[in-house]
Amino acid sequence: MKEGGKKTLPPKLKDFFMKRRALPVIYLACAILLISSLMFYEVMKPEKKEDAAVFDQPAESVNGTVETEQMIMPVVEGAIAKTAFYDSKAKAAQQEEALVVFNDTYYESTGVDYALENGKTFAVSAPLSGTVTDVREDAFIGNYIEIDHGNGAVSTFQSIKDIQVKKDDKVSQGQKIGEAGRSILNESAGIHVHFEMTKDGDLINPSALYGKAVSEWK
């Protein structure tokens, strides 16, 4: 063979060099795949945390009431129950305290009348978050407010003055809705607020619900 002529590599040696050239390509491809996988994981990881955070939030009813909210008194500290809720299972003495007299006729109290001992007015607030479903002026029972708290729970207030809300307003627990006033029906109570609670249309003694979530009411 002449000097400077091309020489052909043996087949086995040729395969060896081909394999050596292929290895860096394979390594590079693997590295790119690994880096791409790590980048994809890091990008997706925060989104999963955010999704989990959404599901960790407490469940809310349709009108915005948090189901774990525990009912609070709708009146200021120091207000006393002037007239109690009439309980057919209570003792006779307790039932007498839950009667309202009007025109020499006795009526069973369907809620609790709160008043201050000094006879002054006081703020009235929402016992739970909810939606105002009715606001009416009524001299006989006193101005009227109704709030739907979701899950069948509805609160009503009578003998309210300086009303702070209107129909369809969203209210938060503890938000002021008005002040205690007077009514013709229960003039003897003076300045007071009449507070009622119902669950699925049935009257419940409000005094037995404080500190409880709606799901715990019986």
PDB file of C-alpha atoms in Angstrom:
ATOM      1  CA  MET A   1       0.000   0.000   0.000  1.00  0.00           C
ATOM      2  CA  LYS A   2       1.321   3.440  -0.889  1.00  0.00           C
ATOM      3  CA  GLU A   3       2.328   5.981   1.760  1.00  0.00           C
ATOM      4  CA  GLY A   4      -0.520   8.360   2.490  1.00  0.00           C
ATOM      5  CA  GLY A   5      -3.188   5.965   1.256  1.00  0.00           C
ATOM      6  CA  LYS A   6      -6.302   5.283   3.259  1.00  0.00           C
ATOM      7  CA  LYS A   7      -6.304   2.350   5.599  1.00  0.00           C
ATOM      8  CA  THR A   8      -9.391   0.505   6.668  1.00  0.00           C
ATOM      9  CA  LEU A   9      -9.909  -0.301  10.356  1.00  0.00           C
ATOM     10  CA  PRO A  10     -10.702  -3.837  11.337  1.00  0.00           C
ATOM     11  CA  PRO A  11     -14.450  -4.374  11.965  1.00  0.00           C
ATOM     12  CA  LYS A  12     -14.038  -5.022  15.724  1.00  0.00           C
ATOM     13  CA  LEU A  13     -11.915  -1.886  16.185  1.00  0.00           C
ATOM     14  CA  LYS A  14     -14.407   0.124  14.145  1.00  0.00           C
ATOM     15  CA  ASP A  15     -17.286  -1.044  16.385  1.00  0.00           C
ATOM     16  CA  PHE A  16     -15.287  -0.094  19.449  1.00  0.00           C
ATOM     17  CA  PHE A  17     -14.817   3.512  18.272  1.00  0.00           C
ATOM     18  CA  MET A  18     -18.459   3.769  17.255  1.00  0.00           C
ATOM     19  CA  LYS A  19     -19.519   2.690  20.723  1.00  0.00           C
ATOM     20  CA  ARG A  20     -17.170   5.213  22.343  1.00  0.00           C
ATOM     21  CA  ARG A  21     -18.679   7.998  20.231  1.00  0.00           C
ATOM     22  CA  ALA A  22     -22.201   6.883  21.158  1.00  0.00           C
ATOM     23  CA  LEU A  23     -21.613   6.863  24.926  1.00  0.00           C
ATOM     24  CA  PRO A  24     -21.283  10.684  25.350  1.00  0.00           C
ATOM     25  CA  VAL A  25     -24.468  11.146  23.344  1.00  0.00           C
ATOM     26  CA  ILE A  26     -26.307   8.696  25.596  1.00  0.00           C
ATOM     27  CA  TYR A  27     -24.935  10.361  28.738  1.00  0.00           C
ATOM     28  CA  LEU A  28     -25.936  13.798  27.460  1.00  0.00           C
ATOM     29  CA  ALA A  29     -29.446  12.617  26.635  1.00  0.00           C
ATOM     30  CA  CYS A  30     -29.815  11.099  30.100  1.00  0.00           C
ATOM     31  CA  ALA A  31     -28.570  14.299  31.755  1.00  0.00           C
ATOM     32  CA  ILE A  32     -31.030  16.423  29.776  1.00  0.00           C
ATOM     33  CA  LEU A  33     -33.885  14.076  30.714  1.00  0.00           C
ATOM     34  CA  LEU A  34     -32.926  14.148  34.404  1.00  0.00           C
ATOM     35  CA  ILE A  35     -32.640  17.948  34.513  1.00  0.00           C
ATOM     36  CA  SER A  36     -35.955  18.331  32.684  1.00  0.00           C
ATOM     37  CA  SER A  37     -37.634  15.987  35.186  1.00  0.00           C
ATOM     38  CA  LEU A  38     -36.277  17.959  38.175  1.00  0.00           C
ATOM     39  CA  MET A  39     -37.368  21.284  36.684  1.00  0.00           C
ATOM     40  CA  PHE A  40     -40.851  19.919  35.997  1.00  0.00           C
ATOM     41  CA  TYR A  41     -41.107  18.630  39.581  1.00  0.00           C
ATOM     42  CA  GLU A  42     -40.059  21.976  41.077  1.00  0.00           C
ATOM     43  CA  VAL A  43     -42.551  23.857  38.895  1.00  0.00           C
ATOM     44  CA  MET A  44     -45.422  21.555  39.798  1.00  0.00           C
ATOM     45  CA  LYS A  45     -44.617  21.247  43.518  1.00  0.00           C
ATOM     46  CA  PRO A  46     -45.869  24.727  44.646  1.00  0.00           C
ATOM     47  CA  GLU A  47     -49.106  24.292  42.701  1.00  0.00           C
ATOM     48  CA  LYS A  48     -49.833  21.076  44.560  1.00  0.00           C
ATOM     49  CA  LYS A  49     -49.250  22.846  47.864  1.00  0.00           C
ATOM     50  CA  GLU A  50     -51.660  25.604  46.871  1.00  0.00           C
ATOM     51  CA  ASP A  51     -54.270  23.038  45.836  1.00  0.00           C
ATOM     52  CA  ALA A  52     -53.877  21.274  49.186  1.00  0.00           C
ATOM     53  CA  ALA A  53     -54.233  24.588  51.007  1.00  0.00           C
ATOM     54  CA  VAL A  54     -57.559  25.204  49.256  1.00  0.00           C
ATOM     55  CA  PHE A  55     -58.937  21.865  50.432  1.00  0.00           C
ATOM     56  CA  ASP A  56     -57.683  22.522  53.967  1.00  0.00           C
ATOM     57  CA  GLN A  57     -59.972  25.562  54.277  1.00  0.00           C
ATOM     58  CA  PRO A  58     -63.120  25.056  56.446  1.00  0.00           C
ATOM     59  CA  ALA A  59     -66.271  24.235  54.494  1.00  0.00           C
ATOM     60  CA  GLU A  60     -68.718  27.069  53.927  1.00  0.00           C
ATOM     61  CA  SER A  61     -72.429  26.989  53.317  1.00  0.00           C
ATOM     62  CA  VAL A  62     -74.070  28.591  50.280  1.00  0.00           C
ATOM     63  CA  ASN A  63     -74.585  31.930  52.003  1.00  0.00           C
ATOM     64  CA  GLY A  64     -71.039  32.075  53.345  1.00  0.00           C
ATOM     65  CA  THR A  65     -71.509  30.741  56.858  1.00  0.00           C
ATOM     66  CA  VAL A  66     -68.568  28.765  58.153  1.00  0.00           C
ATOM     67  CA  GLU A  67     -69.941  25.482  59.488  1.00  0.00           C
ATOM     68  CA  THR A  68     -67.532  25.414  62.431  1.00  0.00           C
ATOM     69  CA  GLU A  69     -68.695  28.811  63.751  1.00  0.00           C
ATOM     70  CA  GLN A  70     -70.002  28.553  67.306  1.00  0.00           C
ATOM     71  CA  MET A  71     -72.977  30.708  68.202  1.00  0.00           C
ATOM     72  CA  ILE A  72     -72.386  33.746  70.411  1.00  0.00           C
ATOM     73  CA  MET A  73     -74.818  35.909  72.354  1.00  0.00           C
ATOM     74  CA  PRO A  74     -76.264  38.706  70.207  1.00  0.00           C
ATOM     75  CA  VAL A  75     -76.148  41.188  73.077  1.00  0.00           C
ATOM     76  CA  VAL A  76     -73.486  42.971  75.101  1.00  0.00           C
ATOM     77  CA  GLU A  77     -72.000  41.551  78.249  1.00  0.00           C
ATOM     78  CA  GLY A  78     -74.175  42.388  81.231  1.00  0.00           C
ATOM     79  CA  ALA A  79     -77.504  42.010  79.446  1.00  0.00           C
ATOM     80  CA  ILE A  80     -79.869  39.718  81.324  1.00  0.00           C
ATOM     81  CA  ALA A  81     -82.748  37.538  80.197  1.00  0.00           C
ATOM     82  CA  LYS A  82     -85.814  39.595  81.081  1.00  0.00           C
ATOM     83  CA  THR A  83     -88.135  36.921  79.693  1.00  0.00           C
ATOM     84  CA  ALA A  84     -86.981  33.328  79.143  1.00  0.00           C
ATOM     85  CA  PHE A  85     -87.865  30.889  76.371  1.00  0.00           C
ATOM     86  CA  TYR A  86     -91.022  28.911  77.155  1.00  0.00           C
ATOM     87  CA  ASP A  87     -90.139  25.237  77.516  1.00  0.00           C
ATOM     88  CA  SER A  88     -93.067  22.842  77.803  1.00  0.00           C
ATOM     89  CA  LYS A  89     -90.793  20.417  79.697  1.00  0.00           C
ATOM     90  CA  ALA A  90     -89.592  22.987  82.234  1.00  0.00           C
ATOM     91  CA  LYS A  91     -90.818  23.300  85.806  1.00  0.00           C
ATOM     92  CA  ALA A  92     -93.906  25.408  86.533  1.00  0.00           C
ATOM     93  CA  ALA A  93     -91.879  28.251  88.078  1.00  0.00           C
ATOM     94  CA  GLN A  94     -89.654  28.463  84.977  1.00  0.00           C
ATOM     95  CA  GLN A  95     -92.672  28.408  82.687  1.00  0.00           C
ATOM     96  CA  GLU A  96     -94.206  31.335  84.585  1.00  0.00           C
ATOM     97  CA  GLU A  97     -91.035  33.365  83.924  1.00  0.00           C
ATOM     98  CA  ALA A  98     -91.443  32.639  80.213  1.00  0.00           C
ATOM     99  CA  LEU A  99     -94.915  34.175  79.875  1.00  0.00           C
ATOM    100  CA  VAL A 100     -95.671  37.555  78.308  1.00  0.00           C
ATOM    101  CA  VAL A 101     -98.796  39.445  79.383  1.00  0.00           C
ATOM    102  CA  PHE A 102    -100.724  41.579  76.880  1.00  0.00           C
ATOM    103  CA  ASN A 103    -104.269  42.862  77.419  1.00  0.00           C
ATOM    104  CA  ASP A 104    -104.687  40.555  80.407  1.00  0.00           C
ATOM    105  CA  THR A 105    -103.775  37.566  78.248  1.00  0.00           C
ATOM    106  CA  TYR A 106    -100.729  35.343  78.753  1.00  0.00           C
ATOM    107  CA  TYR A 107     -98.556  34.348  75.806  1.00  0.00           C
ATOM    108  CA  GLU A 108     -95.758  31.795  75.776  1.00  0.00           C
ATOM    109  CA  SER A 109     -92.426  33.423  74.910  1.00  0.00           C
ATOM    110  CA  THR A 110     -90.984  31.988  71.703  1.00  0.00           C
ATOM    111  CA  GLY A 111     -87.534  33.428  72.377  1.00  0.00           C
ATOM    112  CA  VAL A 112     -85.518  35.333  74.966  1.00  0.00           C
ATOM    113  CA  ASP A 113     -85.950  39.019  75.857  1.00  0.00           C
ATOM    114  CA  TYR A 114     -82.625  40.642  76.814  1.00  0.00           C
ATOM    115  CA  ALA A 115     -82.299  43.946  78.669  1.00  0.00           C
ATOM    116  CA  LEU A 116     -79.838  45.896  80.809  1.00  0.00           C
ATOM    117  CA  GLU A 117     -80.581  46.414  84.473  1.00  0.00           C
ATOM    118  CA  ASN A 118     -80.073  50.163  84.078  1.00  0.00           C
ATOM    119  CA  GLY A 119     -82.788  50.266  81.403  1.00  0.00           C
ATOM    120  CA  LYS A 120     -80.522  51.776  78.725  1.00  0.00           C
ATOM    121  CA  THR A 121     -80.237  50.708  75.114  1.00  0.00           C
ATOM    122  CA  PHE A 122     -77.392  48.482  73.882  1.00  0.00           C
ATOM    123  CA  ALA A 123     -75.942  47.071  70.666  1.00  0.00           C
ATOM    124  CA  VAL A 124     -77.440  43.953  69.083  1.00  0.00           C
ATOM    125  CA  SER A 125     -75.224  41.812  66.848  1.00  0.00           C
ATOM    126  CA  ALA A 126     -75.413  38.755  64.596  1.00  0.00           C
ATOM    127  CA  PRO A 127     -74.936  35.506  66.577  1.00  0.00           C
ATOM    128  CA  LEU A 128     -73.575  33.790  63.439  1.00  0.00           C
ATOM    129  CA  SER A 129     -72.555  34.877  59.962  1.00  0.00           C
ATOM    130  CA  GLY A 130     -75.326  34.842  57.375  1.00  0.00           C
ATOM    131  CA  THR A 131     -77.591  36.744  55.003  1.00  0.00           C
ATOM    132  CA  VAL A 132     -80.307  39.215  56.029  1.00  0.00           C
ATOM    133  CA  THR A 133     -83.559  37.876  54.580  1.00  0.00           C
ATOM    134  CA  ASP A 134     -86.093  40.321  56.057  1.00  0.00           C
ATOM    135  CA  VAL A 135     -86.187  43.780  57.644  1.00  0.00           C
ATOM    136  CA  ARG A 136     -89.520  45.301  58.723  1.00  0.00           C
ATOM    137  CA  GLU A 137     -90.840  48.189  60.760  1.00  0.00           C
ATOM    138  CA  ASP A 138     -93.511  47.030  63.198  1.00  0.00           C
ATOM    139  CA  ALA A 139     -94.578  49.032  66.239  1.00  0.00           C
ATOM    140  CA  PHE A 140     -96.485  46.136  67.830  1.00  0.00           C
ATOM    141  CA  ILE A 141     -93.669  43.593  68.066  1.00  0.00           C
ATOM    142  CA  GLY A 142     -90.919  46.165  67.550  1.00  0.00           C
ATOM    143  CA  ASN A 143     -88.888  46.495  64.364  1.00  0.00           C
ATOM    144  CA  TYR A 144     -87.975  43.094  62.942  1.00  0.00           C
ATOM    145  CA  ILE A 145     -84.793  41.544  61.444  1.00  0.00           C
ATOM    146  CA  GLU A 146     -84.381  38.011  60.101  1.00  0.00           C
ATOM    147  CA  ILE A 147     -81.015  36.383  59.259  1.00  0.00           C
ATOM    148  CA  ASP A 148     -80.482  33.082  57.439  1.00  0.00           C
ATOM    149  CA  HIS A 149     -77.309  31.376  58.696  1.00  0.00           C
ATOM    150  CA  GLY A 150     -77.488  28.361  56.388  1.00  0.00           C
ATOM    151  CA  ASN A 151     -78.019  24.687  57.228  1.00  0.00           C
ATOM    152  CA  GLY A 152     -81.603  25.447  58.303  1.00  0.00           C
ATOM    153  CA  ALA A 153     -80.610  27.932  61.041  1.00  0.00           C
ATOM    154  CA  VAL A 154     -82.495  31.247  61.137  1.00  0.00           C
ATOM    155  CA  SER A 155     -82.390  33.999  63.772  1.00  0.00           C
ATOM    156  CA  THR A 156     -85.006  36.704  64.261  1.00  0.00           C
ATOM    157  CA  PHE A 157     -84.933  39.900  66.282  1.00  0.00           C
ATOM    158  CA  GLN A 158     -87.795  42.086  67.483  1.00  0.00           C
ATOM    159  CA  SER A 159     -87.806  45.429  69.317  1.00  0.00           C
ATOM    160  CA  ILE A 160     -84.885  46.765  67.265  1.00  0.00           C
ATOM    161  CA  LYS A 161     -84.120  50.422  66.640  1.00  0.00           C
ATOM    162  CA  ASP A 162     -81.379  52.158  64.622  1.00  0.00           C
ATOM    163  CA  ILE A 163     -81.267  49.214  62.227  1.00  0.00           C
ATOM    164  CA  GLN A 164     -77.843  48.919  60.559  1.00  0.00           C
ATOM    165  CA  VAL A 165     -78.655  46.341  57.858  1.00  0.00           C
ATOM    166  CA  LYS A 166     -81.027  45.815  54.942  1.00  0.00           C
ATOM    167  CA  LYS A 167     -82.408  42.798  53.105  1.00  0.00           C
ATOM    168  CA  ASP A 168     -79.802  40.693  51.220  1.00  0.00           C
ATOM    169  CA  ASP A 169     -76.887  42.122  53.226  1.00  0.00           C
ATOM    170  CA  LYS A 170     -74.150  39.664  54.192  1.00  0.00           C
ATOM    171  CA  VAL A 171     -73.317  39.914  57.897  1.00  0.00           C
ATOM    172  CA  SER A 172     -70.402  38.531  59.881  1.00  0.00           C
ATOM    173  CA  GLN A 173     -70.636  36.961  63.302  1.00  0.00           C
ATOM    174  CA  GLY A 174     -70.576  39.717  65.931  1.00  0.00           C
ATOM    175  CA  GLN A 175     -71.455  42.471  63.433  1.00  0.00           C
ATOM    176  CA  LYS A 176     -73.807  45.121  64.835  1.00  0.00           C
ATOM    177  CA  ILE A 177     -77.257  45.001  63.244  1.00  0.00           C
ATOM    178  CA  GLY A 178     -79.057  47.545  65.427  1.00  0.00           C
ATOM    179  CA  GLU A 179     -79.864  48.541  68.999  1.00  0.00           C
ATOM    180  CA  ALA A 180     -82.383  47.399  71.598  1.00  0.00           C
ATOM    181  CA  GLY A 181     -85.716  49.231  71.503  1.00  0.00           C
ATOM    182  CA  ARG A 182     -89.301  48.881  72.644  1.00  0.00           C
ATOM    183  CA  SER A 183     -92.471  47.047  71.604  1.00  0.00           C
ATOM    184  CA  ILE A 184     -96.163  47.365  72.360  1.00  0.00           C
ATOM    185  CA  LEU A 185     -96.439  43.593  72.838  1.00  0.00           C
ATOM    186  CA  ASN A 186     -94.030  43.561  75.784  1.00  0.00           C
ATOM    187  CA  GLU A 187     -94.055  47.081  77.192  1.00  0.00           C
ATOM    188  CA  SER A 188     -93.252  45.800  80.676  1.00  0.00           C
ATOM    189  CA  ALA A 189     -89.802  44.709  79.437  1.00  0.00           C
ATOM    190  CA  GLY A 190     -88.890  48.325  78.681  1.00  0.00           C
ATOM    191  CA  ILE A 191     -85.906  48.725  76.363  1.00  0.00           C
ATOM    192  CA  HIS A 192     -85.054  45.207  75.263  1.00  0.00           C
ATOM    193  CA  VAL A 193     -84.525  42.919  72.276  1.00  0.00           C
ATOM    194  CA  HIS A 194     -86.522  39.775  71.604  1.00  0.00           C
ATOM    195  CA  PHE A 195     -84.276  37.055  70.135  1.00  0.00           C
ATOM    196  CA  GLU A 196     -85.470  33.805  68.523  1.00  0.00           C
ATOM    197  CA  MET A 197     -83.687  30.881  66.849  1.00  0.00           C
ATOM    198  CA  THR A 198     -85.171  28.192  64.606  1.00  0.00           C
ATOM    199  CA  LYS A 199     -83.653  25.104  62.986  1.00  0.00           C
ATOM    200  CA  ASP A 200     -85.511  23.727  59.976  1.00  0.00           C
ATOM    201  CA  GLY A 201     -88.524  25.787  61.062  1.00  0.00           C
ATOM    202  CA  ASP A 202     -88.609  24.520  64.656  1.00  0.00           C
ATOM    203  CA  LEU A 203     -88.135  26.939  67.553  1.00  0.00           C
ATOM    204  CA  ILE A 204     -85.145  26.235  69.813  1.00  0.00           C
ATOM    205  CA  ASN A 205     -84.195  27.801  73.140  1.00  0.00           C
ATOM    206  CA  PRO A 206     -81.388  30.230  72.188  1.00  0.00           C
ATOM    207  CA  SER A 207     -79.821  29.901  75.634  1.00  0.00           C
ATOM    208  CA  ALA A 208     -79.045  26.233  74.903  1.00  0.00           C
ATOM    209  CA  LEU A 209     -77.159  27.020  71.685  1.00  0.00           C
ATOM    210  CA  TYR A 210     -74.378  29.352  72.798  1.00  0.00           C
ATOM    211  CA  GLY A 211     -70.920  27.927  72.137  1.00  0.00           C
ATOM    212  CA  LYS A 212     -72.264  25.312  69.718  1.00  0.00           C
ATOM    213  CA  ALA A 213     -71.982  24.952  65.935  1.00  0.00           C
ATOM    214  CA  VAL A 214     -75.221  24.531  63.956  1.00  0.00           C
ATOM    215  CA  SER A 215     -74.340  20.876  63.318  1.00  0.00           C
ATOM    216  CA  GLU A 216     -74.466  20.286  67.098  1.00  0.00           C
ATOM    217  CA  TRP A 217     -77.961  21.705  67.599  1.00  0.00           C
ATOM    218  CA  LYS A 218     -80.669  19.304  68.685  1.00  0.00           C
TER     219      LYS A 218
END
